[in-house]
């Protein structure tokens, strides 16, 4: 790729003017290659939509829970909600400028380069980098935006988002509010997109990217020596450092088991304590599930497995109640799309995605209260006092 022959078009992903700008540039310049900010998965989905191919749109919530990707799915869904919501308000479908680029390329026979990183890799790297407080702030910000009173349609001027000064202000705000998310979603992808552009062998190239990435891409293209190796940006590593929270949570069931064993070998009758442990765990798992709006079958399963999940740090009762709930509440891609039409908590309550995730969280919350509050005060502290003669 020749730097002087590269045209980068910064777009707003829900802008009708961006669609026309992209198509006009491709038809006028007729480049040798058009690079678009899509990964293989999103490109394939867009192509199928363009051809009117309908797929089984059932989402396997069961698989999501089994693979412990609830957080990733929840984040993806929320971000998808915002893009769909804005697109609905301005009557432009998200990704329309990419569709416009694909249509123009197919019409002119111009090859397409997919230069974005896989979305699941990007989101997982972001989640891995975020600490607990940052995750909580980020989630709170997303949820308050959903239920806020702001009228997006009246206040949002999509074309203003492409103004370089506005982009700088927006990126700085994003950086301050969620630095880890900014690092992965913006800076890393700036580098990845620039690196992929430099790999294109053709000279004359048009690149279609989000306006927020254009300044960063240009900086890397002007200073290619600062680009990190692209393969390093595709690795999903666990967070570095000592996972103190996980260690603490794992120590709780170990401590419970140690207390039971000490009591047993001290000749203390622990039958009643074991029964209390089982009953309290089951009740709190059941109550947490029911209060989150689950089916009675899901609550029963959550209650039954609660005692086992408390002593096994790698299991969570919410996974099991959520799996059962998913059998009754089939989730489809249309449920994700319908998130854009949600205006109130009542609307959200009728969305199967939200209801299943709520059951998972509610059951786990009930069991956590039992583990951290009720069981220590009712079972383990009294038992500990008996062991040491208190």
Short mmCIF file of N, CA, C and O in Angstrom, two decimals, residues 334-390:
data_model
loop_
_atom_site.label_atom_id
_atom_site.label_comp_id
_atom_site.label_asym_id
_atom_site.label_seq_id
_atom_site.Cartn_x
_atom_site.Cartn_y
_atom_site.Cartn_z
N UNK A 334 -33.70 -11.91 17.57
CA UNK A 334 -34.70 -10.84 17.57
C UNK A 334 -34.84 -10.22 18.96
O UNK A 334 -35.19 -9.05 19.09
N UNK A 335 -34.57 -11.02 20.01
CA UNK A 335 -34.61 -10.47 21.37
C UNK A 335 -33.52 -9.41 21.55
O UNK A 335 -33.73 -8.41 22.25
N UNK A 336 -32.36 -9.65 20.93
CA UNK A 336 -31.28 -8.66 20.99
C UNK A 336 -31.69 -7.42 20.22
O UNK A 336 -31.52 -6.28 20.68
N UNK A 337 -32.24 -7.63 19.02
CA UNK A 337 -32.67 -6.49 18.20
C UNK A 337 -33.78 -5.70 18.87
O UNK A 337 -33.83 -4.47 18.78
N UNK A 338 -34.67 -6.39 19.57
CA UNK A 338 -35.79 -5.72 20.23
C UNK A 338 -35.36 -4.88 21.42
O UNK A 338 -36.15 -4.07 21.93
N UNK A 339 -34.11 -5.09 21.87
CA UNK A 339 -33.61 -4.25 22.96
C UNK A 339 -33.64 -2.77 22.58
O UNK A 339 -33.77 -1.90 23.44
N UNK A 340 -33.53 -2.49 21.27
CA UNK A 340 -33.54 -1.10 20.82
C UNK A 340 -34.88 -0.43 21.06
O UNK A 340 -34.97 0.80 21.11
N UNK A 341 -35.94 -1.24 21.21
CA UNK A 341 -37.28 -0.68 21.42
C UNK A 341 -37.66 -0.57 22.88
O UNK A 341 -38.77 -0.16 23.21
N UNK A 342 -36.74 -0.94 23.76
CA UNK A 342 -37.03 -0.91 25.18
C UNK A 342 -36.99 0.53 25.70
O UNK A 342 -36.02 1.25 25.50
N UNK A 343 -38.06 0.94 26.34
CA UNK A 343 -38.15 2.28 26.87
C UNK A 343 -38.28 2.31 28.39
O UNK A 343 -38.15 3.36 29.00
N UNK A 344 -38.56 1.17 29.00
CA UNK A 344 -38.79 1.14 30.43
C UNK A 344 -38.39 -0.21 31.00
O UNK A 344 -38.13 -1.16 30.26
N UNK A 345 -38.39 -0.30 32.34
CA UNK A 345 -38.07 -1.57 32.97
C UNK A 345 -39.14 -2.61 32.63
O UNK A 345 -38.83 -3.81 32.53
N UNK A 346 -40.36 -2.17 32.45
CA UNK A 346 -41.44 -3.11 32.08
C UNK A 346 -41.13 -3.79 30.76
O UNK A 346 -41.33 -5.00 30.60
N UNK A 347 -40.64 -3.01 29.78
CA UNK A 347 -40.26 -3.60 28.49
C UNK A 347 -39.10 -4.58 28.67
O UNK A 347 -39.08 -5.64 28.07
N UNK A 348 -38.14 -4.19 29.51
CA UNK A 348 -36.97 -5.04 29.74
C UNK A 348 -37.38 -6.36 30.41
O UNK A 348 -36.84 -7.42 30.11
N UNK A 349 -38.38 -6.29 31.29
CA UNK A 349 -38.85 -7.45 32.02
C UNK A 349 -39.40 -8.51 31.07
O UNK A 349 -39.35 -9.71 31.37
N UNK A 350 -39.90 -8.10 29.93
CA UNK A 350 -40.49 -9.04 28.98
C UNK A 350 -39.49 -9.52 27.94
O UNK A 350 -39.86 -10.19 26.97
N UNK A 351 -38.20 -9.19 28.14
CA UNK A 351 -37.17 -9.64 27.22
C UNK A 351 -36.50 -10.89 27.79
O UNK A 351 -36.02 -10.88 28.93
N UNK A 352 -36.48 -11.97 27.03
CA UNK A 352 -35.97 -13.24 27.54
C UNK A 352 -34.49 -13.20 27.91
O UNK A 352 -34.06 -13.90 28.83
N UNK A 353 -33.70 -12.40 27.17
CA UNK A 353 -32.28 -12.29 27.50
C UNK A 353 -32.11 -11.76 28.92
O UNK A 353 -31.40 -12.33 29.74
N UNK A 354 -32.79 -10.67 29.19
CA UNK A 354 -32.70 -10.05 30.51
C UNK A 354 -33.20 -10.99 31.59
O UNK A 354 -32.58 -11.11 32.65
N UNK A 355 -34.30 -11.69 31.33
CA UNK A 355 -34.89 -12.54 32.35
C UNK A 355 -33.97 -13.70 32.74
O UNK A 355 -33.84 -14.04 33.92
N UNK A 356 -33.32 -14.31 31.76
CA UNK A 356 -32.42 -15.42 32.05
C UNK A 356 -31.19 -14.93 32.81
O UNK A 356 -30.77 -15.54 33.81
N UNK A 357 -30.61 -13.83 32.36
CA UNK A 357 -29.45 -13.29 33.05
C UNK A 357 -29.81 -12.87 34.47
O UNK A 357 -29.02 -13.03 35.41
N UNK A 358 -31.02 -12.36 34.65
CA UNK A 358 -31.47 -11.95 35.97
C UNK A 358 -31.58 -13.15 36.91
O UNK A 358 -31.24 -13.07 38.10
N UNK A 359 -32.05 -14.28 36.37
CA UNK A 359 -32.15 -15.50 37.17
C UNK A 359 -30.75 -15.96 37.61
O UNK A 359 -30.55 -16.36 38.76
N UNK A 360 -29.80 -15.92 36.69
CA UNK A 360 -28.42 -16.31 37.02
C UNK A 360 -27.88 -15.44 38.16
O UNK A 360 -27.35 -15.93 39.16
N UNK A 361 -28.04 -14.13 37.99
CA UNK A 361 -27.52 -13.19 39.00
C UNK A 361 -28.29 -13.33 40.31
O UNK A 361 -27.69 -13.34 41.39
N UNK A 362 -29.63 -13.43 40.24
CA UNK A 362 -30.44 -13.52 41.45
C UNK A 362 -30.14 -14.75 42.27
O UNK A 362 -30.02 -14.68 43.51
N UNK A 363 -29.99 -15.89 41.62
CA UNK A 363 -29.67 -17.13 42.33
C UNK A 363 -28.31 -17.02 42.99
O UNK A 363 -28.13 -17.38 44.17
N UNK A 364 -27.33 -16.54 42.24
CA UNK A 364 -25.98 -16.40 42.81
C UNK A 364 -25.96 -15.41 43.97
O UNK A 364 -25.22 -15.60 44.95
N UNK A 365 -26.76 -14.36 43.87
CA UNK A 365 -26.82 -13.37 44.95
C UNK A 365 -27.39 -14.00 46.22
O UNK A 365 -26.88 -13.79 47.33
N UNK A 366 -28.47 -14.79 46.06
CA UNK A 366 -29.05 -15.46 47.22
C UNK A 366 -28.06 -16.40 47.89
O UNK A 366 -27.93 -16.41 49.12
N UNK A 367 -27.35 -17.18 47.09
CA UNK A 367 -26.36 -18.12 47.64
C UNK A 367 -25.19 -17.35 48.26
O UNK A 367 -24.64 -17.76 49.28
N UNK A 368 -24.82 -16.23 47.67
CA UNK A 368 -23.72 -15.42 48.22
C UNK A 368 -24.09 -14.86 49.60
O UNK A 368 -23.25 -14.80 50.50
N UNK A 369 -25.33 -14.43 49.75
CA UNK A 369 -25.79 -13.93 51.06
C UNK A 369 -25.72 -15.05 52.09
O UNK A 369 -25.29 -14.85 53.23
N UNK A 370 -26.12 -16.25 51.66
CA UNK A 370 -26.03 -17.40 52.57
C UNK A 370 -24.58 -17.68 52.95
O UNK A 370 -24.26 -17.91 54.12
N UNK A 371 -23.69 -17.63 51.96
CA UNK A 371 -22.28 -17.96 52.18
C UNK A 371 -21.55 -16.94 53.04
O UNK A 371 -20.77 -17.30 53.92
N UNK A 372 -21.82 -15.67 52.81
CA UNK A 372 -21.05 -14.61 53.46
C UNK A 372 -21.69 -14.06 54.72
O UNK A 372 -21.00 -13.47 55.56
N UNK A 373 -23.00 -14.27 54.89
CA UNK A 373 -23.69 -13.65 56.03
C UNK A 373 -24.36 -14.68 56.93
O UNK A 373 -24.05 -14.79 58.12
N UNK A 374 -25.28 -15.47 56.37
CA UNK A 374 -26.13 -16.32 57.21
C UNK A 374 -25.36 -17.52 57.75
O UNK A 374 -25.37 -17.80 58.95
N UNK A 375 -24.69 -18.27 56.86
CA UNK A 375 -24.00 -19.48 57.31
C UNK A 375 -22.90 -19.21 58.33
O UNK A 375 -22.80 -19.94 59.33
N UNK A 376 -22.07 -18.19 58.14
CA UNK A 376 -21.06 -17.93 59.18
C UNK A 376 -21.68 -17.64 60.55
O UNK A 376 -21.20 -18.16 61.56
N UNK A 377 -22.74 -16.84 60.60
CA UNK A 377 -23.33 -16.47 61.88
C UNK A 377 -24.16 -17.58 62.50
O UNK A 377 -24.21 -17.71 63.73
N UNK A 378 -24.80 -18.40 61.67
CA UNK A 378 -25.70 -19.43 62.17
C UNK A 378 -25.04 -20.79 62.34
O UNK A 378 -25.48 -21.61 63.15
N UNK A 379 -24.01 -21.07 61.57
CA UNK A 379 -23.43 -22.41 61.57
C UNK A 379 -21.96 -22.41 61.98
O UNK A 379 -21.57 -23.05 62.96
N UNK A 380 -21.14 -21.69 61.23
CA UNK A 380 -19.70 -21.89 61.35
C UNK A 380 -19.06 -21.18 62.54
O UNK A 380 -18.16 -21.73 63.17
N UNK A 381 -19.51 -19.98 62.86
CA UNK A 381 -18.94 -19.32 64.04
C UNK A 381 -19.33 -20.06 65.32
O UNK A 381 -18.46 -20.32 66.18
N UNK A 382 -20.62 -20.44 65.48
CA UNK A 382 -20.96 -21.25 66.67
C UNK A 382 -20.18 -22.57 66.73
O UNK A 382 -19.74 -22.98 67.81
N UNK A 383 -20.00 -23.21 65.58
CA UNK A 383 -19.26 -24.47 65.54
C UNK A 383 -17.80 -24.24 65.90
O UNK A 383 -17.17 -25.02 66.62
N UNK A 384 -17.25 -23.15 65.40
CA UNK A 384 -15.86 -22.79 65.70
C UNK A 384 -15.68 -22.56 67.20
O UNK A 384 -14.67 -22.95 67.79
N UNK A 385 -16.66 -21.89 67.80
CA UNK A 385 -16.58 -21.64 69.23
C UNK A 385 -16.63 -22.93 70.04
O UNK A 385 -15.94 -23.06 71.07
N UNK A 386 -17.42 -23.91 69.57
CA UNK A 386 -17.47 -25.20 70.26
C UNK A 386 -16.12 -25.93 70.18
O UNK A 386 -15.67 -26.54 71.14
N UNK A 387 -15.49 -25.83 69.02
CA UNK A 387 -14.21 -26.53 68.83
C UNK A 387 -13.16 -26.03 69.79
O UNK A 387 -12.40 -26.80 70.39
N UNK A 388 -13.10 -24.72 69.97
CA UNK A 388 -12.04 -24.11 70.79
C UNK A 388 -12.55 -23.71 72.17
O UNK A 388 -11.93 -22.89 72.87
N UNK A 389 -13.73 -24.27 72.53
CA UNK A 389 -14.21 -24.08 73.89
C UNK A 389 -14.70 -22.72 74.22
O UNK A 389 -14.66 -22.29 75.39
N UNK A 390 -15.15 -21.96 73.17
CA UNK A 390 -15.64 -20.61 73.44
C UNK A 390 -17.05 -20.58 73.97
O UNK A 390 -17.76 -21.57 73.98
#
